[in-house]
Tab-separated table of C-alpha atoms in Angstrom:
chain	number	residue	atom	x	y	z
A	109	MET	CA	1.299	-13.661	37.865
A	110	ASN	CA	1.676	-9.910	38.288
A	111	ILE	CA	-0.620	-9.299	35.353
A	112	TRP	CA	-3.310	-11.494	37.002
A	113	GLN	CA	-2.986	-9.498	40.267
A	114	LEU	CA	-3.230	-6.223	38.368
A	115	MET	CA	-6.300	-7.484	36.544
A	116	LYS	CA	-7.961	-8.326	39.827
A	117	ARG	CA	-7.104	-4.863	41.099
A	118	GLU	CA	-8.567	-3.350	37.939
A	119	MET	CA	-11.723	-5.415	38.344
A	120	LYS	CA	-12.295	-3.898	41.792
A	121	ILE	CA	-11.757	-0.366	40.396
A	122	LEU	CA	-14.232	-0.989	37.596
A	123	TYR	CA	-16.773	-2.368	40.084
A	124	LYS	CA	-16.481	0.507	42.511
A	125	ASN	CA	-16.587	3.310	39.912
A	126	PRO	CA	-19.938	3.357	38.061
A	127	ILE	CA	-18.625	5.643	35.335
A	128	TYR	CA	-16.870	2.594	33.775
A	129	GLY	CA	-20.098	0.631	33.536
A	130	PHE	CA	-21.891	3.548	31.951
A	131	CYS	CA	-19.166	4.507	29.484
A	132	MET	CA	-18.084	0.960	28.554
A	133	VAL	CA	-21.454	-0.829	28.329
A	134	ALA	CA	-24.571	1.324	28.906
A	135	PHE	CA	-23.743	4.292	26.684
A	136	PRO	CA	-22.321	2.290	23.754
A	137	LEU	CA	-25.377	0.075	23.664
A	138	LEU	CA	-27.621	3.166	23.907
A	139	VAL	CA	-25.766	4.767	20.992
A	140	MET	CA	-26.062	1.601	18.955
A	141	MET	CA	-29.859	1.333	19.501
A	142	PHE	CA	-30.357	5.104	18.981
A	143	PHE	CA	-28.690	5.367	15.571
A	144	THR	CA	-30.002	2.148	14.137
A	145	SER	CA	-33.585	2.877	15.239
A	146	MET	CA	-33.495	6.526	14.158
A	147	MET	CA	-32.630	5.504	10.551
A	148	SER	CA	-34.520	2.215	10.565
A	149	GLU	CA	-36.539	3.206	7.474
A	150	GLY	CA	-33.353	3.531	5.449
A	151	LEU	CA	-34.384	6.775	3.789
A	152	PRO	CA	-36.410	9.775	4.971
A	153	GLU	CA	-40.018	9.340	3.927
A	154	GLU	CA	-42.960	11.656	3.348
A	155	LEU	CA	-40.995	14.893	3.587
A	156	PRO	CA	-43.374	17.889	3.596
A	157	VAL	CA	-43.788	19.615	0.188
A	158	GLY	CA	-46.056	22.484	-0.918
A	159	VAL	CA	-47.590	23.322	-4.316
A	160	VAL	CA	-48.428	26.621	-5.968
A	161	ASP	CA	-50.709	25.532	-8.845
A	162	GLN	CA	-51.970	28.677	-10.587
A	163	ASP	CA	-53.065	26.682	-13.654
A	164	ASN	CA	-55.284	24.194	-11.787
A	165	THR	CA	-56.124	21.920	-14.693
A	166	SER	CA	-56.517	18.147	-14.800
A	167	THR	CA	-52.979	17.866	-16.209
A	168	THR	CA	-51.359	19.910	-13.380
A	169	ARG	CA	-53.475	18.189	-10.733
A	170	SER	CA	-52.266	14.867	-12.107
A	171	LEU	CA	-48.628	16.037	-11.674
A	172	VAL	CA	-49.334	16.993	-8.072
A	173	ARG	CA	-50.877	13.597	-7.367
A	174	ARG	CA	-47.831	11.896	-8.824
A	175	LEU	CA	-45.527	13.997	-6.669
A	176	ASP	CA	-47.542	13.048	-3.596
A	177	ALA	CA	-47.247	9.369	-4.564
A	178	PHE	CA	-43.495	9.402	-4.321
A	179	GLN	CA	-41.986	7.705	-1.289
A	180	SER	CA	-39.928	10.704	-0.204
A	181	SER	CA	-42.496	13.463	-0.815
A	182	LYS	CA	-45.842	14.292	0.726
A	183	VAL	CA	-47.841	17.305	-0.446
A	184	VAL	CA	-49.054	18.846	2.746
A	185	ALA	CA	-50.223	22.279	1.550
A	186	ARG	CA	-51.358	24.256	-1.527
A	187	PHE	CA	-50.498	27.962	-1.543
A	188	PRO	CA	-52.140	30.718	-3.600
A	189	SER	CA	-48.841	32.545	-4.189
A	190	MET	CA	-45.070	32.051	-4.220
A	191	ALA	CA	-44.707	34.539	-1.321
A	192	GLU	CA	-46.720	32.363	1.025
A	193	ALA	CA	-44.901	29.175	-0.085
A	194	ARG	CA	-41.551	30.879	0.455
A	195	ARG	CA	-42.630	31.985	3.905
A	196	ALA	CA	-43.614	28.361	4.704
A	197	ILE	CA	-40.068	27.247	3.759
A	198	GLN	CA	-38.534	29.925	5.910
A	199	GLU	CA	-40.747	28.851	8.889
A	200	ASN	CA	-39.605	25.208	8.278
A	201	GLN	CA	-43.177	24.055	7.572
A	202	ILE	CA	-42.148	22.545	4.221
A	203	TYR	CA	-38.804	21.670	2.657
A	204	ALA	CA	-39.750	22.475	-0.956
A	205	PHE	CA	-42.533	23.601	-3.209
A	206	LEU	CA	-43.509	23.246	-6.876
A	207	TYR	CA	-44.615	26.330	-8.789
A	208	ILE	CA	-46.893	25.839	-11.833
A	209	PRO	CA	-47.726	29.170	-13.524
A	210	LYS	CA	-51.033	29.885	-15.271
A	211	GLY	CA	-51.219	28.670	-18.895
A	212	THR	CA	-48.881	25.749	-18.405
A	213	THR	CA	-51.255	23.108	-19.845
A	214	ASP	CA	-52.088	25.264	-22.849
A	215	GLN	CA	-48.427	25.771	-23.628
A	216	LEU	CA	-47.721	22.087	-23.181
A	217	LEU	CA	-50.432	21.106	-25.632
A	218	ALA	CA	-49.220	23.700	-28.094
A	219	GLN	CA	-45.623	22.468	-27.632
A	220	ARG	CA	-44.323	25.866	-26.538
A	221	GLN	CA	-42.078	24.627	-23.694
A	222	PRO	CA	-43.752	26.142	-20.619
A	223	LYS	CA	-41.605	26.772	-17.539
A	224	ILE	CA	-42.412	25.301	-14.125
A	225	SER	CA	-40.185	25.979	-11.140
A	226	PHE	CA	-39.365	24.134	-7.988
A	227	TYR	CA	-37.657	25.535	-4.950
A	228	TYR	CA	-36.078	23.460	-2.216
A	229	SER	CA	-34.117	24.096	0.962
A	230	MET	CA	-30.558	22.679	1.310
A	231	THR	CA	-30.457	23.470	5.033
A	232	SER	CA	-30.764	19.708	5.379
A	233	ILE	CA	-28.640	18.063	2.672
A	234	ALA	CA	-30.489	14.710	2.788
A	235	SER	CA	-34.006	16.186	2.489
A	236	GLY	CA	-32.916	18.755	-0.098
A	237	SER	CA	-31.250	16.149	-2.313
A	238	LEU	CA	-34.142	13.721	-2.148
A	239	LEU	CA	-36.813	16.351	-2.894
A	240	MET	CA	-34.745	17.864	-5.718
A	241	LYS	CA	-34.691	14.416	-7.335
A	242	ASP	CA	-38.524	13.954	-6.966
A	243	LEU	CA	-39.275	17.504	-8.261
A	244	LYS	CA	-36.970	17.090	-11.204
A	245	THR	CA	-38.611	13.765	-12.075
A	246	ILE	CA	-42.050	15.353	-11.915
A	247	SER	CA	-40.935	18.106	-14.298
A	248	VAL	CA	-39.748	15.527	-16.819
A	249	LEU	CA	-42.867	13.422	-16.397
A	250	GLY	CA	-45.079	16.380	-17.232
A	251	SER	CA	-43.639	16.890	-20.697
A	252	ALA	CA	-43.365	13.151	-21.291
A	253	ALA	CA	-47.035	12.653	-20.482
A	254	VAL	CA	-48.125	15.249	-23.029
A	255	GLY	CA	-45.718	13.951	-25.618
A	256	GLN	CA	-47.024	10.428	-25.106
A	257	ALA	CA	-50.629	11.484	-25.558
A	258	THR	CA	-49.768	13.527	-28.729
A	259	MET	CA	-47.842	10.601	-30.290
A	260	ARG	CA	-50.578	8.101	-29.500
A	261	ALA	CA	-53.064	10.367	-31.248
A	262	ARG	CA	-50.797	10.340	-34.298
A	263	GLY	CA	-50.737	6.512	-34.315
A	264	PHE	CA	-47.333	5.728	-32.894
A	265	THR	CA	-46.881	2.346	-31.170
A	266	ASP	CA	-45.831	2.120	-27.512
A	267	ARG	CA	-42.364	0.936	-28.523
A	268	GLN	CA	-41.889	3.902	-30.828
A	269	ILE	CA	-43.087	6.294	-28.164
A	270	GLN	CA	-40.723	4.808	-25.543
A	271	THR	CA	-37.770	5.029	-27.957
A	272	PHE	CA	-38.621	8.686	-28.732
A	273	LEU	CA	-39.147	9.778	-25.124
A	274	GLN	CA	-36.207	7.773	-23.720
A	275	PRO	CA	-33.604	7.217	-26.470
A	276	ILE	CA	-31.041	5.863	-23.993
A	277	ARG	CA	-32.152	3.565	-21.183
A	278	ILE	CA	-29.977	3.687	-18.100
A	279	ASP	CA	-29.204	0.288	-16.516
A	280	LEU	CA	-28.239	1.333	-12.989
A	281	HIS	CA	-26.455	-1.002	-10.590
A	282	GLN	CA	-25.683	0.313	-7.091
A	283	ILE	CA	-23.036	-1.998	-5.732
A	284	GLY	CA	-23.074	-3.005	-2.065
A	285	ASN	CA	-26.194	-0.967	-1.059
A	286	PRO	CA	-28.801	-1.147	-3.871
A	287	TRP	CA	-31.530	0.216	-1.578
A	288	THR	CA	-29.652	3.484	-0.951
A	289	ASN	CA	-30.187	2.808	2.736
A	290	TYR	CA	-28.781	5.695	4.803
A	291	ASN	CA	-28.658	3.428	7.839
A	292	VAL	CA	-26.064	1.235	6.092
A	293	TYR	CA	-24.011	4.260	5.158
A	294	LEU	CA	-24.136	6.228	8.431
A	295	SER	CA	-24.517	3.736	11.280
A	296	THR	CA	-21.425	1.886	10.203
A	297	MET	CA	-19.380	5.075	10.697
A	298	LEU	CA	-21.248	6.944	13.485
A	299	ILE	CA	-21.485	3.993	15.926
A	300	PRO	CA	-17.795	2.927	15.648
A	301	GLY	CA	-16.894	6.673	15.946
A	302	CYS	CA	-18.805	6.928	19.184
A	303	MET	CA	-17.258	3.642	20.432
A	304	MET	CA	-13.816	5.082	19.738
A	305	LEU	CA	-14.707	8.244	21.626
A	306	PHE	CA	-15.565	6.209	24.683
A	307	ILE	CA	-12.422	4.062	24.362
A	308	PHE	CA	-10.241	7.206	24.028
A	309	LEU	CA	-11.712	8.771	27.118
A	310	ILE	CA	-11.756	5.709	29.332
A	311	SER	CA	-8.145	4.842	28.425
A	312	ALA	CA	-6.855	8.305	29.359
A	313	TYR	CA	-9.230	8.417	32.343
A	314	SER	CA	-7.980	5.114	33.749
A	315	ILE	CA	-4.341	6.199	33.928
A	316	GLY	CA	-5.262	9.739	35.017
A	317	MET	CA	-7.197	8.399	37.987
A	318	GLU	CA	-4.035	6.622	39.259
A	319	LEU	CA	-2.334	10.021	39.240
A	320	LYS	CA	-5.279	11.876	40.801
A	321	PHE	CA	-5.676	9.536	43.764
A	322	ARG	CA	-1.911	8.995	44.091
A	323	ARG	CA	-2.095	5.289	43.361
A	324	GLY	CA	0.629	5.384	40.709
A	325	THR	CA	3.442	4.061	42.970
A	326	GLU	CA	1.236	1.232	44.208
A	327	TRP	CA	0.235	0.388	40.628
A	328	LEU	CA	3.863	0.227	39.598
A	329	ARG	CA	4.931	-1.715	42.691
A	330	MET	CA	2.409	-4.492	41.859
A	331	ALA	CA	4.066	-4.709	38.418
A	332	ASP	CA	7.612	-4.858	39.922
A	333	ASN	CA	8.210	-1.349	38.644
A	334	ASN	CA	7.740	-2.538	35.057
A	335	ILE	CA	5.492	-0.011	33.280
A	336	VAL	CA	4.844	-2.407	30.372
A	337	VAL	CA	3.403	-5.045	32.782
A	338	ALA	CA	1.459	-2.324	34.548
A	339	ILE	CA	-0.151	-1.119	31.280
A	340	LEU	CA	-1.011	-4.704	30.216
A	341	GLY	CA	-2.527	-5.543	33.596
A	342	LYS	CA	-4.644	-2.372	33.632
A	343	PHE	CA	-5.963	-2.585	30.077
A	344	LEU	CA	-6.305	-6.321	29.424
A	345	LEU	CA	-9.647	-6.526	31.247
A	346	GLN	CA	-10.894	-3.357	29.564
A	347	THR	CA	-9.890	-4.775	26.187
A	348	LEU	CA	-11.988	-7.893	26.788
A	349	ILE	CA	-15.014	-5.785	27.785
A	350	TRP	CA	-14.621	-3.527	24.761
A	351	LEU	CA	-14.250	-6.469	22.419
A	352	ALA	CA	-17.454	-8.013	23.791
A	353	VAL	CA	-19.331	-4.699	23.158
A	354	ILE	CA	-17.874	-4.302	19.639
A	355	TYR	CA	-18.666	-7.873	18.646
A	356	CYS	CA	-22.164	-7.428	20.042
A	357	TYR	CA	-22.525	-4.348	17.787
A	358	GLU	CA	-21.246	-6.255	14.774
A	359	TYR	CA	-23.580	-9.215	15.363
A	360	TYR	CA	-26.524	-6.842	15.808
A	361	LEU	CA	-25.815	-4.975	12.584
A	362	PHE	CA	-24.771	-7.805	10.300
A	363	GLY	CA	-26.486	-10.724	11.927
A	364	ILE	CA	-29.823	-9.310	13.087
A	365	LEU	CA	-30.374	-6.186	10.936
A	366	ASP	CA	-28.809	-7.927	7.895
A	367	PHE	CA	-26.556	-5.063	6.877
A	368	PRO	CA	-24.841	-6.075	3.643
A	369	TYR	CA	-21.287	-7.321	3.803
A	370	GLN	CA	-19.250	-9.095	1.212
A	371	GLY	CA	-16.177	-10.124	3.172
A	372	SER	CA	-15.485	-13.001	5.498
A	373	PRO	CA	-16.895	-12.952	9.101
A	374	TRP	CA	-13.280	-13.251	10.253
A	375	THR	CA	-12.649	-9.889	8.619
A	376	LEU	CA	-15.234	-8.370	10.985
A	377	VAL	CA	-13.547	-10.053	13.950
A	378	LEU	CA	-10.116	-8.675	12.941
A	379	LEU	CA	-11.594	-5.233	12.256
A	380	GLY	CA	-13.215	-5.105	15.721
A	381	LEU	CA	-9.960	-6.130	17.393
A	382	MET	CA	-7.928	-3.507	15.506
A	383	GLU	CA	-10.528	-0.831	16.322
A	384	VAL	CA	-10.318	-1.519	20.092
A	385	LEU	CA	-6.486	-1.749	20.272
A	386	ALA	CA	-5.894	1.296	18.079
A	387	ALA	CA	-8.328	3.399	20.116
A	388	GLN	CA	-6.720	2.275	23.409
A	389	GLY	CA	-3.274	2.966	21.924
A	390	PHE	CA	-4.267	6.554	21.092
A	391	GLY	CA	-5.862	7.110	24.540
A	392	ILE	CA	-2.737	5.916	26.316
A	393	PHE	CA	-0.560	8.014	23.979
A	394	ALA	CA	-2.696	11.094	24.670
A	395	PHE	CA	-2.079	10.756	28.432
A	396	GLY	CA	1.630	10.136	27.881
A	397	LEU	CA	1.796	13.235	25.672
A	398	MET	CA	0.040	15.367	28.329
A	399	PRO	CA	0.277	13.600	31.717
A	400	SER	CA	-2.762	15.394	33.067
A	401	LEU	CA	-6.259	13.921	33.473
A	402	ARG	CA	-7.941	17.051	32.198
A	403	MET	CA	-5.627	17.777	29.273
A	404	SER	CA	-5.404	14.220	28.022
A	405	MET	CA	-9.191	13.789	28.056
A	406	SER	CA	-9.554	17.104	26.267
A	407	ILE	CA	-7.187	15.902	23.513
A	408	CYS	CA	-9.120	12.593	23.194
A	409	SER	CA	-12.453	14.478	22.986
A	410	LEU	CA	-11.192	16.870	20.320
A	411	TRP	CA	-9.601	14.109	18.233
A	412	ALA	CA	-12.711	11.948	18.435
A	413	VAL	CA	-15.031	14.785	17.384
A	414	LEU	CA	-12.812	15.718	14.451
A	415	SER	CA	-12.704	12.060	13.432
A	416	PHE	CA	-16.371	12.200	12.282
A	417	SER	CA	-15.477	14.883	9.708
A	418	MET	CA	-12.172	13.289	8.663
A	419	ALA	CA	-13.522	9.755	8.268
A	420	GLY	CA	-14.661	10.490	4.690
A	421	SER	CA	-18.234	9.328	5.060
A	422	ALA	CA	-20.084	12.655	4.963
A	423	PHE	CA	-17.599	14.371	2.655
A	424	PRO	CA	-14.985	12.517	0.579
A	425	ILE	CA	-11.375	13.003	1.611
A	426	MET	CA	-10.292	13.282	-2.002
A	427	GLY	CA	-12.398	16.426	-2.303
A	428	MET	CA	-10.650	18.143	0.585
A	429	ASP	CA	-7.538	20.313	0.452
A	430	GLY	CA	-4.151	18.597	0.288
A	431	ALA	CA	-3.295	19.522	3.888
A	432	LEU	CA	-6.538	17.997	5.158
A	433	GLN	CA	-6.010	14.844	3.097
A	434	ALA	CA	-2.601	14.409	4.769
A	435	LEU	CA	-4.129	15.173	8.198
A	436	SER	CA	-6.753	12.452	7.763
A	437	TRP	CA	-4.059	9.846	8.236
A	438	LEU	CA	-3.796	10.818	11.901
A	439	PHE	CA	-7.295	9.694	12.770
A	440	PRO	CA	-7.943	5.994	13.606
A	441	LEU	CA	-11.560	6.240	12.571
A	442	ARG	CA	-10.506	7.080	9.013
A	443	HIS	CA	-8.517	3.873	8.664
A	444	TYR	CA	-11.222	1.821	10.337
A	445	PHE	CA	-13.786	3.213	7.924
A	446	MET	CA	-11.635	2.564	4.859
A	447	LEU	CA	-10.940	-1.018	6.026
A	448	TYR	CA	-14.713	-1.428	6.439
A	449	GLN	CA	-15.446	-0.029	2.988
A	450	ILE	CA	-12.780	-1.989	1.143
A	451	CYS	CA	-12.848	-5.359	2.911
A	452	VAL	CA	-16.383	-5.645	4.364
A	453	PHE	CA	-18.629	-3.439	2.224
A	454	ASN	CA	-17.021	-4.242	-1.110
A	455	GLY	CA	-15.469	-7.596	-0.265
A	456	PHE	CA	-11.915	-6.922	-1.491
A	457	PRO	CA	-9.015	-8.817	0.109
A	458	LEU	CA	-7.244	-7.312	3.120
A	459	LEU	CA	-4.119	-6.950	0.967
A	460	ASP	CA	-5.847	-4.156	-0.957
A	461	ALA	CA	-6.140	-2.130	2.236
A	462	TRP	CA	-2.746	-3.033	3.841
A	463	PHE	CA	-1.767	0.633	4.280
A	464	HIS	CA	-4.809	1.365	6.396
A	465	PHE	CA	-4.215	-1.840	8.420
A	466	ALA	CA	-0.610	-0.750	8.929
A	467	ALA	CA	-1.836	2.694	10.057
A	468	LEU	CA	-4.062	1.072	12.732
A	469	ALA	CA	-1.134	-1.059	13.797
A	470	ALA	CA	0.925	2.116	14.195
A	471	PHE	CA	-1.737	3.576	16.517
A	472	ILE	CA	-1.514	0.363	18.607
A	473	LEU	CA	2.240	0.937	18.978
A	474	LEU	CA	1.972	4.674	19.798
A	475	PRO	CA	2.229	4.111	23.608
A	476	TRP	CA	5.828	2.915	23.185
A	477	LEU	CA	6.777	6.535	22.371
A	478	VAL	CA	5.539	7.841	25.729
A	479	ILE	CA	5.695	4.833	28.007
A	480	SER	CA	8.720	6.081	30.020
A	481	LYS	CA	7.006	9.468	30.399
A	482	ILE	CA	3.940	7.752	31.893
A	483	LYS	CA	6.178	5.947	34.375
A	484	ASN	CA	7.870	9.154	35.319
A	485	ALA	CA	4.508	10.865	35.837
A	486	MET	CA	3.295	8.112	38.132
A	487	LEU	CA	6.456	8.414	40.280
A	488	THR	CA	7.043	12.170	40.367
A	489	TYR	CA	4.088	14.206	39.088
A	490	VAL	CA	1.668	15.849	41.436
A	491	TYR	CA	-1.957	15.989	40.344
A	492	ILE	CA	-3.173	19.485	39.524
A	493	PRO	CA	-7.012	19.862	39.155
């Protein structure tokens, strides 16, 4: 009965303070729509590329047209010299350029291995990697086209030409995401990471506001001075709201946008529940560790921001130093992302990721380490701005 009274009290607090509505509903939905719409095409398309074609023959012009036909590349300018093309990269007008020196076609026909160069900027890793792939393909296609024409003139069949130009054929199978859709890779980490950030902050903020407005004794009195009941009554309603938002996000991604997933839908339900409870557990723990509204929210902000780097999506954890690999276990987003990769993305059973599941369970239990300190803060601490 005390929990129900505390939930009603919390409902009034949520209703009167608009920051809860913004941080628990409006901002998460905005983040969800922002990231999924920003990367709705899956891959960056028509990235600006320049060409320095000093040979200007039908063969080199054909190479430029092929480069322009690629999905990721769009030839937007032709420069008379490398200096101007380089300046265009420095001014961020183009991301890369192809340099074809004079005499390239003549050397190709004479089989003298001419050299063509391509330059690309890695300021943006995604654009640099995609354009490097296109420019390298064009370089290979140039020699292959000349070799194909020469062998045809000598009477070779198409099968013989194919065997000579490509002795080994690669049969590529990209498991889970055959489209190389960046939206599938990034939105499934960035959006949950932002959700956890909001949960961290709201959890610490909720308890800190009791201390700031000197409502801690009233809060505990309604729970018969039982801090466990007080915590449950305060966060049960928030948990239900967060779960509704998380399940809305999962339905939008996997039900409406058709993001690939191999596991059971119940795995998604369990993953969403663990995400919310683990994030709330860390937020409560942060306040118990530093019973100050400002300090606890600072800890939550710092930990949430670092989580994006330590999740292992942008840079693999196994490629980091040993100390950072050990540190990655202290971030809930890391374990959420690994559970998603193993059980949802690749469809392996939950038993294969039990250690990450156990780590999230440990985050849920973290408040037990500081629960007596939270009670003491509510009864004796004085709020310091």
